[in-house]
JSON list of C-alpha atoms in Angstrom, two decimals:
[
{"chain": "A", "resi": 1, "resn": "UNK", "atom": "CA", "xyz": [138.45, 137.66, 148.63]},
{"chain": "A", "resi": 2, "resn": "UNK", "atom": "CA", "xyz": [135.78, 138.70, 146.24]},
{"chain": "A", "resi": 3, "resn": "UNK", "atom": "CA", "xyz": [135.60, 136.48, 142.81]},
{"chain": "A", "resi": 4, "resn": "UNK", "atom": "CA", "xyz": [133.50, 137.46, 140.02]},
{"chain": "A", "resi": 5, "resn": "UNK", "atom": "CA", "xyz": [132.52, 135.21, 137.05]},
{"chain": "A", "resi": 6, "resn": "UNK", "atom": "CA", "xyz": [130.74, 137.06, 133.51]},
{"chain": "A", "resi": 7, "resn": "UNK", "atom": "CA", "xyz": [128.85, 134.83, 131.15]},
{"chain": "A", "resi": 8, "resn": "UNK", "atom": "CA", "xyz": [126.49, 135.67, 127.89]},
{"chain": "A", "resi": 9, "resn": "UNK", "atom": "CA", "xyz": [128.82, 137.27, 125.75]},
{"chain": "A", "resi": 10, "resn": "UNK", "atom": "CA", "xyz": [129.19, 135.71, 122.40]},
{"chain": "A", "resi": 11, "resn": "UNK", "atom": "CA", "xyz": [128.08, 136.59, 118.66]},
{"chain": "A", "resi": 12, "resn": "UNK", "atom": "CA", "xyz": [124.61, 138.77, 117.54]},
{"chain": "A", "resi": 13, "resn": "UNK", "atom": "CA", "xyz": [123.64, 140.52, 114.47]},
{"chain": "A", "resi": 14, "resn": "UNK", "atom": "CA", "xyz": [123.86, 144.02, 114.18]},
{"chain": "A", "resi": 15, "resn": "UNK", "atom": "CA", "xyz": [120.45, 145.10, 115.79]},
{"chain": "A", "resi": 16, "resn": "UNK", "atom": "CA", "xyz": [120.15, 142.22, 118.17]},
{"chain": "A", "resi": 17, "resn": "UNK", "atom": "CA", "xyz": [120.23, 141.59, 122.04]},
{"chain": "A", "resi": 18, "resn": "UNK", "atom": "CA", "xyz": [122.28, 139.94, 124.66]},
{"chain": "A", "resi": 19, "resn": "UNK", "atom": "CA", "xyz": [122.47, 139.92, 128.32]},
{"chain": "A", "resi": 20, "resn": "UNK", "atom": "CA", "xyz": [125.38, 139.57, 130.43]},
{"chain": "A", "resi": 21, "resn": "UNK", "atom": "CA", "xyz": [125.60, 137.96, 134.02]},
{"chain": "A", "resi": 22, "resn": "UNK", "atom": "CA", "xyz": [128.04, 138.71, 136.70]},
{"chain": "A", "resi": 23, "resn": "UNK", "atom": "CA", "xyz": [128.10, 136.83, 140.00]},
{"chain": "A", "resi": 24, "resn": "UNK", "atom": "CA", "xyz": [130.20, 137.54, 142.87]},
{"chain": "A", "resi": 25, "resn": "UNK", "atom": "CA", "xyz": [131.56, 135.37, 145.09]},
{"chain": "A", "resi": 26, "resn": "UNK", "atom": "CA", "xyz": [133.04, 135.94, 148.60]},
{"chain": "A", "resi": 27, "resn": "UNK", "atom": "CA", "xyz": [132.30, 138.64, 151.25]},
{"chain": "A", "resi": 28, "resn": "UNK", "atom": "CA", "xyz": [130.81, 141.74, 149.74]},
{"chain": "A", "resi": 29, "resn": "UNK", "atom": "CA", "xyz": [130.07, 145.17, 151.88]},
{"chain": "A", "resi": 30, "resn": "UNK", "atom": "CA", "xyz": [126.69, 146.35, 152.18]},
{"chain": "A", "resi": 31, "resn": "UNK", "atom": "CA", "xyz": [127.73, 149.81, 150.47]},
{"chain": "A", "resi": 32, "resn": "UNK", "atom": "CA", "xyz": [129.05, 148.77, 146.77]},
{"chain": "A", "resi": 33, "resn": "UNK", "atom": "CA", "xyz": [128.74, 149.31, 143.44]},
{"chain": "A", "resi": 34, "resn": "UNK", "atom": "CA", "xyz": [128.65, 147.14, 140.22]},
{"chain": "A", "resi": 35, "resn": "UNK", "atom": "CA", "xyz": [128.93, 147.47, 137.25]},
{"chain": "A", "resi": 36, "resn": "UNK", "atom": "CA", "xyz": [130.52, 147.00, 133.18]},
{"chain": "A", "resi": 37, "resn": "UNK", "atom": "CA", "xyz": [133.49, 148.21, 131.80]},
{"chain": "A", "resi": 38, "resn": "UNK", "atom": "CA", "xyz": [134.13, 147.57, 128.21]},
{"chain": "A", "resi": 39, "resn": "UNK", "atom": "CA", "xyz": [137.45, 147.67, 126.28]},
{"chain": "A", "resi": 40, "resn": "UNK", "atom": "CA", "xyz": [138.83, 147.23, 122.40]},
{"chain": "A", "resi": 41, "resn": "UNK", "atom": "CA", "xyz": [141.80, 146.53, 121.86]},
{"chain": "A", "resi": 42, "resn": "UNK", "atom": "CA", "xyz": [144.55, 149.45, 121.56]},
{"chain": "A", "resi": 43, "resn": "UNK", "atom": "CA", "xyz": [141.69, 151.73, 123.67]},
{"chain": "A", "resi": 44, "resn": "UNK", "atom": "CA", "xyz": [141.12, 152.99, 126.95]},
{"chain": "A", "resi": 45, "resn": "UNK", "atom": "CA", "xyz": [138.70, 150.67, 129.30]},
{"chain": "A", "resi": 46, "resn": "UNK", "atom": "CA", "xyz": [135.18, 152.73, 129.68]},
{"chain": "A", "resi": 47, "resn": "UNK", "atom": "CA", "xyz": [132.55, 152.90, 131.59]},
{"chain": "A", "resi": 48, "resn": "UNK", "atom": "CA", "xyz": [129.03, 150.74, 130.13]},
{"chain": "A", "resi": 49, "resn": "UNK", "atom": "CA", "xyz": [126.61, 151.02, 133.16]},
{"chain": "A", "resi": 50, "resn": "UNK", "atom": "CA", "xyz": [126.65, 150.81, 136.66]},
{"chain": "A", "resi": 51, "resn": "UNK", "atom": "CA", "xyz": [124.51, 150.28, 139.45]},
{"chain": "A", "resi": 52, "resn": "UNK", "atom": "CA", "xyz": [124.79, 150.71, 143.51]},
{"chain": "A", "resi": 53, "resn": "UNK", "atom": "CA", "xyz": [123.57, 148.52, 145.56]},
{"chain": "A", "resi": 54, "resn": "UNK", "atom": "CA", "xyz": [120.13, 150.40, 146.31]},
{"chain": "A", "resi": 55, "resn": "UNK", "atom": "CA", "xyz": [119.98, 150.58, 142.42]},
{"chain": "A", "resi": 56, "resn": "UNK", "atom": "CA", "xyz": [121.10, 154.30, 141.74]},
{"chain": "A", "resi": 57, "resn": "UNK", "atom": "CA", "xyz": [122.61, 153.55, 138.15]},
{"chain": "A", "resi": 58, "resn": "UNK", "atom": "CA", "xyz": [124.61, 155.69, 135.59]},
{"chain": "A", "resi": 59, "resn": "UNK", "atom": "CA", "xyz": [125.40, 155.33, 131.94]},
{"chain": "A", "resi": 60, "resn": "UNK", "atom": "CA", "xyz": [128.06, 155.44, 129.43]},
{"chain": "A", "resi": 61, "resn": "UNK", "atom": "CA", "xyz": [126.47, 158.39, 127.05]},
{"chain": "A", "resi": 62, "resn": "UNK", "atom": "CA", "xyz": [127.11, 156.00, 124.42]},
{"chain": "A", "resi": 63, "resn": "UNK", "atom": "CA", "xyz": [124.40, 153.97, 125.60]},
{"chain": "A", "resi": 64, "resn": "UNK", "atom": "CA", "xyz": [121.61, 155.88, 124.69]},
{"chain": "A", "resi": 65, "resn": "UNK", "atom": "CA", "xyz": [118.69, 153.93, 126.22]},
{"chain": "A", "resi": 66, "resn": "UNK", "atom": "CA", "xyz": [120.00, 150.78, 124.61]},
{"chain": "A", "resi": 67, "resn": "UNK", "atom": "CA", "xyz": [121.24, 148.96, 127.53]},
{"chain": "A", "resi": 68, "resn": "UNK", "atom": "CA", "xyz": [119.75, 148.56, 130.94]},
{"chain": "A", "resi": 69, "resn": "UNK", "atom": "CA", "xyz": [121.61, 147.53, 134.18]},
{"chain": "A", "resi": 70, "resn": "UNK", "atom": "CA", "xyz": [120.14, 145.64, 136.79]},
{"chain": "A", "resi": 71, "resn": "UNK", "atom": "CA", "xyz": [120.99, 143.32, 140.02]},
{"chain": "A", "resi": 72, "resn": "UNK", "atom": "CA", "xyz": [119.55, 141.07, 142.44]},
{"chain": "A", "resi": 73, "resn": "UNK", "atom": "CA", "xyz": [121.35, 141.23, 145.67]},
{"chain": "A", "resi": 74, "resn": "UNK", "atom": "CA", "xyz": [120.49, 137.98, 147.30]},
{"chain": "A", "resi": 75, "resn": "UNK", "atom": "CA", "xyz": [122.02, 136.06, 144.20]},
{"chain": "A", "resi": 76, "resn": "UNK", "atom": "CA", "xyz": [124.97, 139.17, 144.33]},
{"chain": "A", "resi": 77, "resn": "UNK", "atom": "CA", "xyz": [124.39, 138.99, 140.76]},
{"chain": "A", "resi": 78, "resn": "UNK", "atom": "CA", "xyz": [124.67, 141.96, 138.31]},
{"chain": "A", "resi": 79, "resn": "UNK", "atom": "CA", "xyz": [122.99, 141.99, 134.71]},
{"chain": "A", "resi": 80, "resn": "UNK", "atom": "CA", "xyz": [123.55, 144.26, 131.58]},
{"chain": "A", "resi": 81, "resn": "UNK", "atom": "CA", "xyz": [120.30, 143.78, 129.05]},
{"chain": "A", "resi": 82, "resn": "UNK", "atom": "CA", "xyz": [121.88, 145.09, 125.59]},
{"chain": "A", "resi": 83, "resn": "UNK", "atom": "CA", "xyz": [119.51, 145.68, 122.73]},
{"chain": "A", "resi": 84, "resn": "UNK", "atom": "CA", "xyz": [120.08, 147.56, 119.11]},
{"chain": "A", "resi": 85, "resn": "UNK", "atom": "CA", "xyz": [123.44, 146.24, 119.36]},
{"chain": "A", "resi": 86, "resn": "UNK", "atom": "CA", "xyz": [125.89, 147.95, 116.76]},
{"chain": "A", "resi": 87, "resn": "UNK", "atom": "CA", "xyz": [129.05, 146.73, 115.53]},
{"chain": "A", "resi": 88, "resn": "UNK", "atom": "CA", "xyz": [130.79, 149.34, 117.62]},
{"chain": "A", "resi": 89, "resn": "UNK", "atom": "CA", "xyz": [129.33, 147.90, 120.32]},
{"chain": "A", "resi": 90, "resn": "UNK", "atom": "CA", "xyz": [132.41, 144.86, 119.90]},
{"chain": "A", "resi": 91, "resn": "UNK", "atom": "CA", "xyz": [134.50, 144.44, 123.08]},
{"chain": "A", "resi": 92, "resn": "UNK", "atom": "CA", "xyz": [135.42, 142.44, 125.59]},
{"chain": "A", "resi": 93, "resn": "UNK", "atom": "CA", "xyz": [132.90, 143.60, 128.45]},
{"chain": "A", "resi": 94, "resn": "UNK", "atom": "CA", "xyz": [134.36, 143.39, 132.39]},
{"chain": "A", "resi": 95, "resn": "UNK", "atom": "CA", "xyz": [132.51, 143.06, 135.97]},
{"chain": "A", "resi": 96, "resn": "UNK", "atom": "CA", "xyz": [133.79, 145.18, 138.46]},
{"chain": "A", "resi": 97, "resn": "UNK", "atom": "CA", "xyz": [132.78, 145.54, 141.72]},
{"chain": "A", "resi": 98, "resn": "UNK", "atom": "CA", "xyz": [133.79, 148.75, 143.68]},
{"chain": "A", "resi": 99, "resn": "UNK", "atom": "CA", "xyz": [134.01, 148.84, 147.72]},
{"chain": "A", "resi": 100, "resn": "UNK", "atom": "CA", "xyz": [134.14, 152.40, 148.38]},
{"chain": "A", "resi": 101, "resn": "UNK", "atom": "CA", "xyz": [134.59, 151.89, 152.21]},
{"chain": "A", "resi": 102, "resn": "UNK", "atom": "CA", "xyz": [137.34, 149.62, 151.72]},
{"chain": "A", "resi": 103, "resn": "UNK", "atom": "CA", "xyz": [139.00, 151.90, 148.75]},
{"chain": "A", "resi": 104, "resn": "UNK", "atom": "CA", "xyz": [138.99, 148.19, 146.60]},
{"chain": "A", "resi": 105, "resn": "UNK", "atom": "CA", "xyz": [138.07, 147.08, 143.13]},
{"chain": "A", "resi": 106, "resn": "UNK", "atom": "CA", "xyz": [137.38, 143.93, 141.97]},
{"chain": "A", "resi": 107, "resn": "UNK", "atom": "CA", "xyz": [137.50, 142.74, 138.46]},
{"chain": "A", "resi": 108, "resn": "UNK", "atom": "CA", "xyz": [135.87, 139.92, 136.38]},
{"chain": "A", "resi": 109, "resn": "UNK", "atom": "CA", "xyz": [137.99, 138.10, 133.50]},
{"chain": "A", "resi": 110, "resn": "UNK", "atom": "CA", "xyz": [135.76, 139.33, 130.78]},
{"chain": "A", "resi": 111, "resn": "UNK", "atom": "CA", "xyz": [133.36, 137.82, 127.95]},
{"chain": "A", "resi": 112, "resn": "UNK", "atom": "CA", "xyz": [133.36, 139.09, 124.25]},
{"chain": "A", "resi": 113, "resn": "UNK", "atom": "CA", "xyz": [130.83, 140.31, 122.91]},
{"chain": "A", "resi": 114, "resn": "UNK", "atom": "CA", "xyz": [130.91, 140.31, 118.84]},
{"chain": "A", "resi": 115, "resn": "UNK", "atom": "CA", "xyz": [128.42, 142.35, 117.04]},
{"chain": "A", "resi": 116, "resn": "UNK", "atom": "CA", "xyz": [128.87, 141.09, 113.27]},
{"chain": "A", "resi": 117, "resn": "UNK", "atom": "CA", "xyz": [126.75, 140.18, 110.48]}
]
């Protein structure tokens, strides 16, 4: 069973930066993707970045250059660098991890990001 743990959300100013971690824990397939989902409450979960485990990655168009994705494999370890942060940009961010072989998703427990003056 696949665990995943966030940390780094937490308060900025409008403008500002944060990075997120997510490690994994447990067996993980060679073939898998990971990634950021972001949700506010009374909306729909969408899609921040992701990244596949060779690095392919794709963006929420929302993004706009502002955030990067990254991951270091041997650590199993995904990042999300967020910079020009808006107020918009408040949610509670979630890891997911995404088995395609194995038709499974995994799911972190979320960290909050607040983007407030």
């Amino acid at each position: 069973q696949v665990q995943l743990v966030e940390s780094g959300g937490g308060l900025v100013q409008p403008g500002g930066s944060l990075r997120l971690s997510c490690a994994a824990s447990g067996r993980m397939a060679a073939t898998n993707f990971m990634g950021w989902y972001r949700q506010v409450s009374g909306k729909d979960r969408e899609m921040v970045a992701f990244i596949s485990a060779g690095g392919g990655t794709t963006y929420g168009d929302f993004v706009k250059g502002r955030f990067t994705i990254s991951r270091n494999n041997a650590k199993k370890t995904v990042y999300l660098q967020m910079n020009s942060l808006e107020p918009e940009d408040t949610a509670v961010y979630y890891c997911k991890l995404r088995l395609p072989q194995y038709d499974k998703d995994f799911w972190g427990e979320g960290t909050l990001v607040t983007v407030s003056s």
